[in-house]
mmCIF file of C-alpha atoms and ligand atoms in Angstrom:
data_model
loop_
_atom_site.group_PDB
_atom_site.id
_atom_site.type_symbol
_atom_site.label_atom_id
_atom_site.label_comp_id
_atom_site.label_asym_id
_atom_site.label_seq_id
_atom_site.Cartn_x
_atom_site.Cartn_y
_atom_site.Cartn_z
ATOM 1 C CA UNK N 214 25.588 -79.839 -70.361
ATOM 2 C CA UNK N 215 24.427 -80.781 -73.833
ATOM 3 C CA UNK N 216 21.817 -83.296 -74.981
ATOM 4 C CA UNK N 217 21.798 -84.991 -78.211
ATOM 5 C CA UNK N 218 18.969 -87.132 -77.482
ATOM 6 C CA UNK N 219 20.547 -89.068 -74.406
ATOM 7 C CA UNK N 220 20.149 -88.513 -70.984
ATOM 8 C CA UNK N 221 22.059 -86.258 -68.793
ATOM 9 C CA UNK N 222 21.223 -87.553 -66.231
ATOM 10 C CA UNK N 223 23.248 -90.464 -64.599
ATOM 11 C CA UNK N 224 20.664 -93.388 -63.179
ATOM 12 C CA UNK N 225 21.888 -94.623 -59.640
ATOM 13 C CA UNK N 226 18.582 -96.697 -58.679
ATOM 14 C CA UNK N 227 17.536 -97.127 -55.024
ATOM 15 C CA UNK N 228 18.263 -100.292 -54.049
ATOM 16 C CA UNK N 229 15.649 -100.703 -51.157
ATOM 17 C CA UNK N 230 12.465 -99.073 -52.555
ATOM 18 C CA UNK N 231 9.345 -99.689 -51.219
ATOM 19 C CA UNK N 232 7.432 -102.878 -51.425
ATOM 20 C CA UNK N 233 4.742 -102.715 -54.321
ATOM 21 C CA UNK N 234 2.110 -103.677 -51.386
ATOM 22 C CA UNK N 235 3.144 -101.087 -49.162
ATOM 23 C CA UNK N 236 3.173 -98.369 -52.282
ATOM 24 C CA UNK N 237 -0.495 -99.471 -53.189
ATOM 25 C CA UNK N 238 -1.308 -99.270 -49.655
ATOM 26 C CA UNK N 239 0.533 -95.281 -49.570
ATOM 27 C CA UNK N 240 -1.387 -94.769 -52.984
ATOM 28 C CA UNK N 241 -4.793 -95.406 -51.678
ATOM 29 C CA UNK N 242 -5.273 -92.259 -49.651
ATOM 30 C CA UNK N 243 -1.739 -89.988 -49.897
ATOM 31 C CA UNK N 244 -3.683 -86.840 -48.744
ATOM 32 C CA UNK N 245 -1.223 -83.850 -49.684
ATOM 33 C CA UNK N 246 2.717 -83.725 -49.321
ATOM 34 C CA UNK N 247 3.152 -85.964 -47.088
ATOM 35 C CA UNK N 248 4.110 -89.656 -49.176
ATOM 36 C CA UNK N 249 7.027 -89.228 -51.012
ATOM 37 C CA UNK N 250 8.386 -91.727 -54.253
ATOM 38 C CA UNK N 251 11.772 -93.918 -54.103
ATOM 39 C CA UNK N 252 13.615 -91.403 -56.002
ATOM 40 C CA UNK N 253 15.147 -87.461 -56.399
ATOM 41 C CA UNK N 254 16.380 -86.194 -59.374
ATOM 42 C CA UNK N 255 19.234 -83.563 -58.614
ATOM 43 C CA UNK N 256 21.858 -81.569 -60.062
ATOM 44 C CA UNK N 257 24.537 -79.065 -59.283
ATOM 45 C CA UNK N 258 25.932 -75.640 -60.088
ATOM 46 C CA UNK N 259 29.567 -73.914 -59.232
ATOM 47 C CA UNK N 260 30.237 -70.732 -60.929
ATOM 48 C CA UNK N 261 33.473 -72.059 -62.147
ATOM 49 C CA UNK N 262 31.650 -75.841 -63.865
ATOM 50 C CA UNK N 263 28.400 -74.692 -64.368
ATOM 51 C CA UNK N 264 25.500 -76.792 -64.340
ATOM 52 C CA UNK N 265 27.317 -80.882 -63.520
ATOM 53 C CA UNK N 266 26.553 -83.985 -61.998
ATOM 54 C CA UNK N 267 23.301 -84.255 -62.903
ATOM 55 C CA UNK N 268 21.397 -87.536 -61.851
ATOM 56 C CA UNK N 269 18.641 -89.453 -60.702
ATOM 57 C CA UNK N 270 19.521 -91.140 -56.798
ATOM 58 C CA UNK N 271 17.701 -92.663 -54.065
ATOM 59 C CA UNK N 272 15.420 -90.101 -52.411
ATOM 60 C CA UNK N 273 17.330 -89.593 -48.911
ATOM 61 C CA UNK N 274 18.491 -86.239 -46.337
ATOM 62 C CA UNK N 275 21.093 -83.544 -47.628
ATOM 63 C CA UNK N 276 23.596 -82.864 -45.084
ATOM 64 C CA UNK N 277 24.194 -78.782 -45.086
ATOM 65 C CA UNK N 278 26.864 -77.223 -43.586
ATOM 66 C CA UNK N 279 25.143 -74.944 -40.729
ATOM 67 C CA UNK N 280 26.830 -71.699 -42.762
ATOM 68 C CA UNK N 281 25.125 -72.700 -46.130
ATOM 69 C CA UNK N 282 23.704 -69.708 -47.124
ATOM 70 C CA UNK N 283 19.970 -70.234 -48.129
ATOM 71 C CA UNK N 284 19.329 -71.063 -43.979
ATOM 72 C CA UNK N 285 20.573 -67.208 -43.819
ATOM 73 C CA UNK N 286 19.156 -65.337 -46.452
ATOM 74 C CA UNK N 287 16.536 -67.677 -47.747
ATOM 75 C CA UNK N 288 17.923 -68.025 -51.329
ATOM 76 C CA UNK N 289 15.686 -70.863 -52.494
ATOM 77 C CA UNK N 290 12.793 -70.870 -55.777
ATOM 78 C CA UNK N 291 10.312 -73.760 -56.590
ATOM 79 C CA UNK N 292 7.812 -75.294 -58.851
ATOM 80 C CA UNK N 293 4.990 -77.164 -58.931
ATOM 81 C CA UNK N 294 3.818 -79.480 -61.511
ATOM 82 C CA UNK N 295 1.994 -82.577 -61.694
ATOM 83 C CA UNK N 296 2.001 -86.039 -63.501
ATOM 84 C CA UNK N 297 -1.145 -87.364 -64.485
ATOM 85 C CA UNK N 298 -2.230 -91.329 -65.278
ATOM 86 C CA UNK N 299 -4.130 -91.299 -68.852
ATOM 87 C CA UNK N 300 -7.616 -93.273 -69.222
ATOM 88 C CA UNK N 301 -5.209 -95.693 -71.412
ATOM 89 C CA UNK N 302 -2.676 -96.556 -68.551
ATOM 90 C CA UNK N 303 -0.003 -94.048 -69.886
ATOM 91 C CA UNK N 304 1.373 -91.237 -68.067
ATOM 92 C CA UNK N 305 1.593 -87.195 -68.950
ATOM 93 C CA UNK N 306 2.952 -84.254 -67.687
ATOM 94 C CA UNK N 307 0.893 -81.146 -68.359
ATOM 95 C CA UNK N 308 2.756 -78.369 -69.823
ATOM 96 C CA UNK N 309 6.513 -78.737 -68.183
ATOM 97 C CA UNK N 310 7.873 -76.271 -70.618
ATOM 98 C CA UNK N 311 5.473 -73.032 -69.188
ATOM 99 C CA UNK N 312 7.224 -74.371 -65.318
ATOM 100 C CA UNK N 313 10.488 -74.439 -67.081
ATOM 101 C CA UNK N 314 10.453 -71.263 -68.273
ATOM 102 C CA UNK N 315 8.703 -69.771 -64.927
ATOM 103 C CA UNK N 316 11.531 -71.100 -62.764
ATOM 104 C CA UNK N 317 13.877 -69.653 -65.217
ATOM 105 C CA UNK N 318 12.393 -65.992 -64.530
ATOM 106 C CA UNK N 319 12.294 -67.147 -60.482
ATOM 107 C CA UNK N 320 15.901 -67.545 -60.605
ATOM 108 C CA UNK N 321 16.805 -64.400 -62.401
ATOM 109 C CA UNK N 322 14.284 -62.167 -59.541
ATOM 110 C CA UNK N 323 16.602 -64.302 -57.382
ATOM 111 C CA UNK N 324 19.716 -63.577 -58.691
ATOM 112 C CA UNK N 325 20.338 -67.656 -58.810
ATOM 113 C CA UNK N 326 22.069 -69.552 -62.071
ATOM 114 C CA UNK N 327 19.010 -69.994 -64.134
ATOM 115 C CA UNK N 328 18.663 -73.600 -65.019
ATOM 116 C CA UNK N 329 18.306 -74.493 -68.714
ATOM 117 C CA UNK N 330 14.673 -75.592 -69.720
ATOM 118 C CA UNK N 331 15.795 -78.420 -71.074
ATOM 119 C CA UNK N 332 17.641 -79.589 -68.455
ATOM 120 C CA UNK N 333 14.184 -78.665 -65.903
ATOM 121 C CA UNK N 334 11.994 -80.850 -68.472
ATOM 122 C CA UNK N 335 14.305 -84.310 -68.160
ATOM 123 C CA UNK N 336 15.002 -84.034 -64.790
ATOM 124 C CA UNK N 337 10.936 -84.489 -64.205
ATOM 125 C CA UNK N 338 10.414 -86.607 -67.293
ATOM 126 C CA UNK N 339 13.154 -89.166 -65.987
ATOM 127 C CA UNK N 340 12.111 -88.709 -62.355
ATOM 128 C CA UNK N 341 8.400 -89.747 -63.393
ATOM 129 C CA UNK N 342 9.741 -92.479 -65.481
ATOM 130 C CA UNK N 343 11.643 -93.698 -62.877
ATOM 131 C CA UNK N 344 9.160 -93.372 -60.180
ATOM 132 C CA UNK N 345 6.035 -93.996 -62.826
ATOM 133 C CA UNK N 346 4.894 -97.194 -60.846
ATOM 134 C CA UNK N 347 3.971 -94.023 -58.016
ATOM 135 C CA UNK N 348 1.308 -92.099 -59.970
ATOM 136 C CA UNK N 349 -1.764 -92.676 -58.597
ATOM 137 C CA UNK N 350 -5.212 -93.518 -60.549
ATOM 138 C CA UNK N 351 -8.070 -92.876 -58.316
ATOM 139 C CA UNK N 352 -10.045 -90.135 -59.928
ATOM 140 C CA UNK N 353 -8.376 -86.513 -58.807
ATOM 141 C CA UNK N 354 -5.596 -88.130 -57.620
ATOM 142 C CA UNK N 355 -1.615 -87.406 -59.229
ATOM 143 C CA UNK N 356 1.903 -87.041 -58.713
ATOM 144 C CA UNK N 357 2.735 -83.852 -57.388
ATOM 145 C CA UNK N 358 6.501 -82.687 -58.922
ATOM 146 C CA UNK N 359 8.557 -80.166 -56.720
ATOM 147 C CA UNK N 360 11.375 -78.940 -58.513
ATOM 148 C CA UNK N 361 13.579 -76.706 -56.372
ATOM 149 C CA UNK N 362 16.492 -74.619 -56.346
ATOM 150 C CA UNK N 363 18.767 -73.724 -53.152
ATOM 151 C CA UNK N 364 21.628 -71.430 -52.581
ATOM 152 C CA UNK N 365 24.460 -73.689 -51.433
ATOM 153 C CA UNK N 366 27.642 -71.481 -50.880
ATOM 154 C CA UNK N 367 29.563 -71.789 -47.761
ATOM 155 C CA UNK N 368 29.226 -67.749 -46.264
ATOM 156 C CA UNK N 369 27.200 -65.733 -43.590
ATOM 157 C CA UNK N 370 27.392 -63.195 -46.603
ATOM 158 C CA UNK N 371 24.720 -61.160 -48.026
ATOM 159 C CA UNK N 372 25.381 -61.677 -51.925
ATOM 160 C CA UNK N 373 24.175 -64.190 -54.647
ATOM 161 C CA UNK N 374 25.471 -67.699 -53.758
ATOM 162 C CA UNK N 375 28.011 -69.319 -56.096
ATOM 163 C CA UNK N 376 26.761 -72.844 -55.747
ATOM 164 C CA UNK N 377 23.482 -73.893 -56.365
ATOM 165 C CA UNK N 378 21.567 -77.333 -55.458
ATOM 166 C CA UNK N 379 18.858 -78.221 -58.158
ATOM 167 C CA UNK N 380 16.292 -81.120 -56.806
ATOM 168 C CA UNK N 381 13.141 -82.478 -57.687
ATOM 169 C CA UNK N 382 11.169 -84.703 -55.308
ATOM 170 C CA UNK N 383 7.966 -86.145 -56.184
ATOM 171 C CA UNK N 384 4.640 -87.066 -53.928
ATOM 172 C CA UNK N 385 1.271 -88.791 -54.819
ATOM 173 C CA UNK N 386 -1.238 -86.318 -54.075
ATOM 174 C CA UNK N 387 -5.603 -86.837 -53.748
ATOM 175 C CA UNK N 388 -7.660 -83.620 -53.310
ATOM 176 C CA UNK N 389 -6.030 -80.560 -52.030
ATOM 177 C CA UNK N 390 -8.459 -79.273 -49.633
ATOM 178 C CA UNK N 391 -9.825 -82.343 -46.768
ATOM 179 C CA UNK N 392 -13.272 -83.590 -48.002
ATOM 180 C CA UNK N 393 -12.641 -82.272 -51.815
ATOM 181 C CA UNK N 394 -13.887 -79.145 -50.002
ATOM 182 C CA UNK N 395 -17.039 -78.574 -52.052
ATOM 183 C CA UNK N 396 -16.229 -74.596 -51.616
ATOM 184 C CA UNK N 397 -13.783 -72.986 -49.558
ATOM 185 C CA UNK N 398 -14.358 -69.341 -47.551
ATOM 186 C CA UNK N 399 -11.162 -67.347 -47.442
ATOM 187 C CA UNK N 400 -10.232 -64.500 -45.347
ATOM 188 C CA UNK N 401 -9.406 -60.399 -46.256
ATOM 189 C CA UNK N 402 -6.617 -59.520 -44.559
ATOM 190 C CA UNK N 403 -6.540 -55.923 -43.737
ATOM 191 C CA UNK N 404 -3.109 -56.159 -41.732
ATOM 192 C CA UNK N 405 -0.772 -58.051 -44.037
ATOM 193 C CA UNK N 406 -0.038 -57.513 -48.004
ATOM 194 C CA UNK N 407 2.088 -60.490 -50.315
ATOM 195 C CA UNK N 408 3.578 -58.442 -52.669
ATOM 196 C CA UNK N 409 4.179 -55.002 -53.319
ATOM 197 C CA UNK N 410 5.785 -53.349 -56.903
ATOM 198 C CA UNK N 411 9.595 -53.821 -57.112
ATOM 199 C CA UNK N 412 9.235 -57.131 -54.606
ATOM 200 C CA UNK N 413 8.666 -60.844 -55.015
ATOM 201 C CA UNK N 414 5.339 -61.219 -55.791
ATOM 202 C CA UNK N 415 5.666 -62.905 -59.270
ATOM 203 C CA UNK N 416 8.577 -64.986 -58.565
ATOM 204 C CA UNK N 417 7.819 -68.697 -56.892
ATOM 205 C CA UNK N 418 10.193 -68.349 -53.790
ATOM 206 C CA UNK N 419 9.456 -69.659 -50.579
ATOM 207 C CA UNK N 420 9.843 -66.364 -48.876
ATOM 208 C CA UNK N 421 6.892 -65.284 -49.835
ATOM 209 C CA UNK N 422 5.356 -68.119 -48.218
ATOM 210 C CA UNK N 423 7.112 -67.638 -45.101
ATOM 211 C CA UNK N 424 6.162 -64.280 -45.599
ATOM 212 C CA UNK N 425 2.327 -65.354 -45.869
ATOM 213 C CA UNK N 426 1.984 -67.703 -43.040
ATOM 214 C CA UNK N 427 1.229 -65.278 -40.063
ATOM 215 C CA UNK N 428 -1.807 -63.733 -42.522
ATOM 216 C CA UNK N 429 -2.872 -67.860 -43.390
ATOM 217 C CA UNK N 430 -2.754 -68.311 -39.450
ATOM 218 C CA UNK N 431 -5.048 -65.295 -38.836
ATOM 219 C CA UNK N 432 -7.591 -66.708 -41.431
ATOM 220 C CA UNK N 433 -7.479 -69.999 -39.602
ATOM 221 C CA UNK N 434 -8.443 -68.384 -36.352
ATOM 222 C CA UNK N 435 -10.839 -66.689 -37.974
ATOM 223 C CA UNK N 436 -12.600 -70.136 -39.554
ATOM 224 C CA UNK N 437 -11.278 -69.964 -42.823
ATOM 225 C CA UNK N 438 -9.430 -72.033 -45.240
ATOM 226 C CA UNK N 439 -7.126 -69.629 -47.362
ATOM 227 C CA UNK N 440 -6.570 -65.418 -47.494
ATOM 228 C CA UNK N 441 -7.068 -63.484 -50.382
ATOM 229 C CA UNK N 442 -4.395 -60.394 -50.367
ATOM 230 C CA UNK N 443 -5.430 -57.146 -51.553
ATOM 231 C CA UNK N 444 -2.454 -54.758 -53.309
ATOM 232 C CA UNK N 445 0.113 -53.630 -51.121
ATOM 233 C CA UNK N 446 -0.212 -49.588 -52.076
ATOM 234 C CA UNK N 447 -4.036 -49.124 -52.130
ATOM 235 C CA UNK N 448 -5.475 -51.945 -50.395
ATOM 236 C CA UNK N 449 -7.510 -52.050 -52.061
ATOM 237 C CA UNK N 450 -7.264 -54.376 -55.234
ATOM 238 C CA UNK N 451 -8.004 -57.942 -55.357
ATOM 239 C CA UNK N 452 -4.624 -59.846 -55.971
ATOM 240 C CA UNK N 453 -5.021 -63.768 -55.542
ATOM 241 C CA UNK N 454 -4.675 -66.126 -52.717
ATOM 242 C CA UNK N 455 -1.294 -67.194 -50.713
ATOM 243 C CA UNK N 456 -0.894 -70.051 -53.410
ATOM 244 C CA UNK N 457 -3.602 -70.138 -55.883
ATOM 245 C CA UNK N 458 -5.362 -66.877 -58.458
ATOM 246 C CA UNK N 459 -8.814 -66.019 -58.460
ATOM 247 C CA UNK N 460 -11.562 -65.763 -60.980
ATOM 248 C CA UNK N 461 -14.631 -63.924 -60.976
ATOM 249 C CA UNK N 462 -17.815 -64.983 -62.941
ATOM 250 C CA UNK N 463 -20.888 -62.529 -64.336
ATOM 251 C CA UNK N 464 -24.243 -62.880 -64.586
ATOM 252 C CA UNK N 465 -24.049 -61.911 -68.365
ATOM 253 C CA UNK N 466 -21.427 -64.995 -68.641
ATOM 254 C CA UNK N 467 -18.427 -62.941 -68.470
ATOM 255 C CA UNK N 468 -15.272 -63.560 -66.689
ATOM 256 C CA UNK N 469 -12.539 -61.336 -64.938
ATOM 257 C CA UNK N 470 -8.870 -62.006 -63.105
ATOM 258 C CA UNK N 471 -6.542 -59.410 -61.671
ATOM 259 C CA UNK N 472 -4.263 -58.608 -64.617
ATOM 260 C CA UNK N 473 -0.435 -59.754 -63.891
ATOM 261 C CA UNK N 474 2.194 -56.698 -63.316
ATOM 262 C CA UNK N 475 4.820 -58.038 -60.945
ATOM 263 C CA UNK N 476 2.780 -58.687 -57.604
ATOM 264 C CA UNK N 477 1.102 -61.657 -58.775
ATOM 265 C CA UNK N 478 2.184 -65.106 -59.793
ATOM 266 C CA UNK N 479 1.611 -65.778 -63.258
ATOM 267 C CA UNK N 480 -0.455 -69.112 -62.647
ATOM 268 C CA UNK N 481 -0.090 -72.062 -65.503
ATOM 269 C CA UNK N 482 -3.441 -72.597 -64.572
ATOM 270 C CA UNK N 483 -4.687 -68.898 -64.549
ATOM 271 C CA UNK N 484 -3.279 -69.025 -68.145
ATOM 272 C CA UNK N 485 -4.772 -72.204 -69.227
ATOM 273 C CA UNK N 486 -8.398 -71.187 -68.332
ATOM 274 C CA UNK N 487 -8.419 -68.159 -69.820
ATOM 275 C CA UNK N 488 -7.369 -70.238 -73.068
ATOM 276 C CA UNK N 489 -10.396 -72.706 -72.295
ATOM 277 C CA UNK N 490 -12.773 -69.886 -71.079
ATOM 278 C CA UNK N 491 -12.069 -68.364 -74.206
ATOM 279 C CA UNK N 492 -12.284 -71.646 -76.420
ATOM 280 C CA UNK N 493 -15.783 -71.832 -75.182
ATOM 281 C CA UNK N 494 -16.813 -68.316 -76.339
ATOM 282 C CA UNK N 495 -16.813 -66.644 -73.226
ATOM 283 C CA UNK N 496 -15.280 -63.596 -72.545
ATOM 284 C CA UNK N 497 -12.355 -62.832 -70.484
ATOM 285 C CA UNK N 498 -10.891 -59.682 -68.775
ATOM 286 C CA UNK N 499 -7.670 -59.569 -67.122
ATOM 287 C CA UNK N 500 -8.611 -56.476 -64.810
ATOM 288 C CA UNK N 501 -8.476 -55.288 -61.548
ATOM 289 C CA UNK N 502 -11.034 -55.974 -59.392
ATOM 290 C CA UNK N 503 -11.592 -54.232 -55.982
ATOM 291 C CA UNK N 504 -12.847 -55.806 -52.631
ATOM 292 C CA UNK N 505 -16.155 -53.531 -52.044
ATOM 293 C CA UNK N 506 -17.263 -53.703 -55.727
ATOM 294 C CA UNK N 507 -16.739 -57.559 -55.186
ATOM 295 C CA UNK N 508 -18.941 -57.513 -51.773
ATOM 296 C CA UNK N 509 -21.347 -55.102 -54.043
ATOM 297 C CA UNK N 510 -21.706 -57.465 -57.135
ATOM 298 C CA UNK N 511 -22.087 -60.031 -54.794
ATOM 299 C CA UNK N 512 -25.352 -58.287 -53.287
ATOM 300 C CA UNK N 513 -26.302 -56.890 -56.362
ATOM 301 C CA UNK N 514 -26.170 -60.528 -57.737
ATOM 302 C CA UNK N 515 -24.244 -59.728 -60.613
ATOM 303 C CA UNK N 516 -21.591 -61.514 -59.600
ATOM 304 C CA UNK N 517 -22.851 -65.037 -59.730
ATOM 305 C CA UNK N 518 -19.018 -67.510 -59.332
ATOM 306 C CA UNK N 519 -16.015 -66.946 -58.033
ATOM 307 C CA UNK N 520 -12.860 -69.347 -57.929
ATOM 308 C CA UNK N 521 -9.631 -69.872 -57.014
ATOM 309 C CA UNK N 522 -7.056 -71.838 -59.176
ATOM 310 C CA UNK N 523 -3.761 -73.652 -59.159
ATOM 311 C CA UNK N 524 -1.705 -76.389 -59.738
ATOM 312 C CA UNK N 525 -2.330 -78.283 -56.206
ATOM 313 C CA UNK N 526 -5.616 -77.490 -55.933
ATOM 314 C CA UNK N 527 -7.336 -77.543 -59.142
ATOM 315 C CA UNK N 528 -10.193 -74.993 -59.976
ATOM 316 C CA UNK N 529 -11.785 -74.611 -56.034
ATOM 317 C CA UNK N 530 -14.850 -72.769 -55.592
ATOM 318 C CA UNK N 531 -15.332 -69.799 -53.160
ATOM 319 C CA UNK N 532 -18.276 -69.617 -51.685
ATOM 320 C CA UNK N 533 -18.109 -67.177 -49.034
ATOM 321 C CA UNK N 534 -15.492 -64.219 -48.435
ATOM 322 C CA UNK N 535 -14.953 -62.578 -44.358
ATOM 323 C CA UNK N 536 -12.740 -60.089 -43.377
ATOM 324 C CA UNK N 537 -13.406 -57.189 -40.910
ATOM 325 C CA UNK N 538 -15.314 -54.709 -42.999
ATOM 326 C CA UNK N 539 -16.323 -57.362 -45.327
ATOM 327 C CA UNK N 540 -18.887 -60.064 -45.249
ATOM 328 C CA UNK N 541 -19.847 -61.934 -48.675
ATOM 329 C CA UNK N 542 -21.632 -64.838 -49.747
ATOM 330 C CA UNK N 543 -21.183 -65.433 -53.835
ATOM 331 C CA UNK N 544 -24.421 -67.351 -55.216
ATOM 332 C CA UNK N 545 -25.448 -69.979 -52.946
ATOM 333 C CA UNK N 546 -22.167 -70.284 -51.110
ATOM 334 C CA UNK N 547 -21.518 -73.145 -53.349
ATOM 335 C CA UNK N 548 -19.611 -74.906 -57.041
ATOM 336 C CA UNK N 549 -21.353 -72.698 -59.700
ATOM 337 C CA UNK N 550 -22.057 -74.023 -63.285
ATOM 338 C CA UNK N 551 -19.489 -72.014 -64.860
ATOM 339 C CA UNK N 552 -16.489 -73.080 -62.343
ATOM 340 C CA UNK N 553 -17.706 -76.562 -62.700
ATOM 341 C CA UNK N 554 -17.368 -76.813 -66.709
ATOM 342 C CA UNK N 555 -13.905 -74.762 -66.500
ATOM 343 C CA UNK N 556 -12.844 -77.516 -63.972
ATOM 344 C CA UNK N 557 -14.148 -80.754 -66.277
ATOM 345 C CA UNK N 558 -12.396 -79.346 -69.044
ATOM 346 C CA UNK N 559 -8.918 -78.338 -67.761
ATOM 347 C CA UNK N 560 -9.363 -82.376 -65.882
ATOM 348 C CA UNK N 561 -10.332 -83.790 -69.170
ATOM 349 C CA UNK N 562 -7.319 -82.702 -70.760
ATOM 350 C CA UNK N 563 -4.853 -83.208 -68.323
ATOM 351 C CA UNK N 564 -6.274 -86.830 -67.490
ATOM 352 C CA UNK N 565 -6.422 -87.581 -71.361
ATOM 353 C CA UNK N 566 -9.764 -87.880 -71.728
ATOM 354 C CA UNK N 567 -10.303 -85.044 -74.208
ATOM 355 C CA UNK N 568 -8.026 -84.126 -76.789
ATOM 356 C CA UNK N 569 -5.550 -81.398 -76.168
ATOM 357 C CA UNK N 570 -6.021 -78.734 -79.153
ATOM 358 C CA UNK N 571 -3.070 -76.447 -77.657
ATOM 359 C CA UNK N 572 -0.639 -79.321 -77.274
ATOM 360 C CA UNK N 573 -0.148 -79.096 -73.475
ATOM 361 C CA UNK N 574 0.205 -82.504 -72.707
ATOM 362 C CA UNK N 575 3.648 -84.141 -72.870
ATOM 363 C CA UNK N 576 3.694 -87.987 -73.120
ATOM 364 C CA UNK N 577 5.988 -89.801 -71.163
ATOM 365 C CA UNK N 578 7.270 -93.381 -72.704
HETATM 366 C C1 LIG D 177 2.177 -71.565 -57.727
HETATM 367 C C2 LIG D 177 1.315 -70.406 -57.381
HETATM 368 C C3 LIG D 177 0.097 -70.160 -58.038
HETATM 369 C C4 LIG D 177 -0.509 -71.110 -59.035
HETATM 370 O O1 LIG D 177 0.300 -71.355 -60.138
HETATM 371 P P1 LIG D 177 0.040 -72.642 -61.057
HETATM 372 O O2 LIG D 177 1.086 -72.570 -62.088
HETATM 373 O O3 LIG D 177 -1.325 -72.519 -61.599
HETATM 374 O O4 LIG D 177 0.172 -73.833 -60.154
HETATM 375 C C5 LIG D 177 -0.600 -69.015 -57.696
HETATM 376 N N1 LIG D 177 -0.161 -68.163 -56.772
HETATM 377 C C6 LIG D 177 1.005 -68.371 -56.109
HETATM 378 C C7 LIG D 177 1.441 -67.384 -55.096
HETATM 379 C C8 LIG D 177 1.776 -69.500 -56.396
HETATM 380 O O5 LIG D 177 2.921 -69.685 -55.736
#
């Protein structure tokens, strides 16, 4: 499908959307994932037509036949992006091309059609347009994009689909964690790993969610809000959370992240604060960091911040780290300085109130 400036996608409005007072009522307190706008943007792909039918609908069920072959073999990729409401009453996506390009590389790790960035980038610029009415304005508050991709094919086969369903749904969204969660403790898991070398780990599938859950229920019962997963071979290496990376801050001002190399998921935001980090003069290492040394530095005091990050959920501080050999508190067990001006500045650029020196920020009209 080509685009020479015009849409691709076809416009079939919903024809009962919700009442504007029931929406403001829905928009005053959405919590996470769980209000959803009038609309989908979808699209289709048959190895014979390629991508087709491309359009923006009503929001409503698919019907799958019980042999369609992502229920089997879980052939399915996302993304996660959001749409913000600027200071002047204008609306912005924050850099759709970097999710464009990381669904592309999901799909390929996949072995699913890769969908053309430019096609990715209107589907969520029309779906937003469409649906703009839905972006919330309280502060911290946005509209959470989920593009997706499903295997579709007809078969109890083990082999790449030849169909492929493309959607994007979209959901206002407030705070991530309940309460804004001031800081969040997170569990070391000791009997489950994400990603190992050769797998997943750096493609956005839901797998690896599914694969994650049991670990995420063991951190529950253990009073926690989130695991952090060591490395798969050594067990020793910090890797990131189920959904979000993870920062470390120095007492001489310097910050560190587990370098990418397959196992973990090249975070937008993991990228974008290293760029701000850096734009503020401090320095950044992206190298591996190793549970004990953290529990040491964290003693020692060296180690003065730490932080997880992420589309959902912002820049969240970490203020206390269990596992079974493990017990750490980082600083006061609260938001440090450093996480707190990394935070205001990625906000202040994404909600429009600072200007945006690397271009990130993509109008919407
Ligand atoms: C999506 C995701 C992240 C965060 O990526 P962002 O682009 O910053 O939202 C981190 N880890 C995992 C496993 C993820 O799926």
């Amino acid at each position: 499908m080509s685009n020479d400036g015009k849409s691709t996608f076809s416009i079939e409005r919903n024809t009962q959307p919700v009442a504007a007072a029931e929406r403001a009522q829905l928009l005053q307190d959405p919590a996470f994932g769980r209000v959803f706008t009038d609309h989908m943007a979808t699209a289709r792909y048959s190895a014979e037509r390629g991508w087709h039918d491309a359009k923006i609908e009503a929001r409503r069920d698919f019907t799958l036949n019980p042999a369609t072959l992502v229920l089997h073999y879980a052939q399915e990729i996302f993304e996660g992006l959001k749409a913000y409401r600027l200071a002047d009453g204008g609306a912005a996506l924050f850099r759709p091309d970097a999710n464009a390009r990381r669904f592309r590389n999901s799909a390929t790790r996949l072995a699913m059609a890769p969908l053309p960035e430019e096609l990715f980038i209107e589907s969520v610029r029309e779906l937003v347009r469409i649906d703009r009415d839905w972006i919330p304005s309280s502060d911290g508050a946005a509209l959470y994009l989920r593009p997706f991709m499903i295997a579709t094919e007809v078969l109890v086969g083990v082999k790449p689909s030849s169909e492929y369903l493309y959607c994007v749904i979209a959901s206002p969204v407030g705070s991530y964690f309940k309460g804004g969660a001031p800081a969040v403790t997170i569990w070391v898991s000791d009997n489950y790993t994400r990603a190992a070398p050769g797998g997943t780990g750096d493609a956005k599938c839901g797998g690896n969610y599914a694969a994650s859950l049991a670990a995420q229920a063991e951190a529950s019962r253990e009073g926690c809000d989130q695991v952090v997963f060591l490395d798969a071979v050594e067990r020793r290496w910090v890797e990131e959370l189920g959904g979000m990376n993870v920062f470390f801050v120095f007492d001489d001002g310097s910050l560190q992240t587990p370098p990418l190399g397959g196992t973990i998921l090249p975070g937008i935001t993991r990228e974008s604060l290293i760029v701000l980090a850096r734009d503020m003069g401090l320095t950044v290492r992206e190298e591996p960091y190793a549970i004990d040394q953290w529990q040491a530095d964290a003693a020692s005091g060296k180690l003065r911040e730490a932080f997880a990050c992420g589309t959902a959920a912002v820049v969240t501080p970490i203020g206390k780290v269990k596992g079974r050999r493990h017990e750490i508190t980082i600083g006061d067990g609260g938001a440090g300085p450093v996480t707190g001006r990394l935070k205001a500045a990625l906000l202040g650029i994404q909600q429009g109130r600072t200007p945006d020196p690397h271009g990130w920020m993509t109008l919407l009209s």
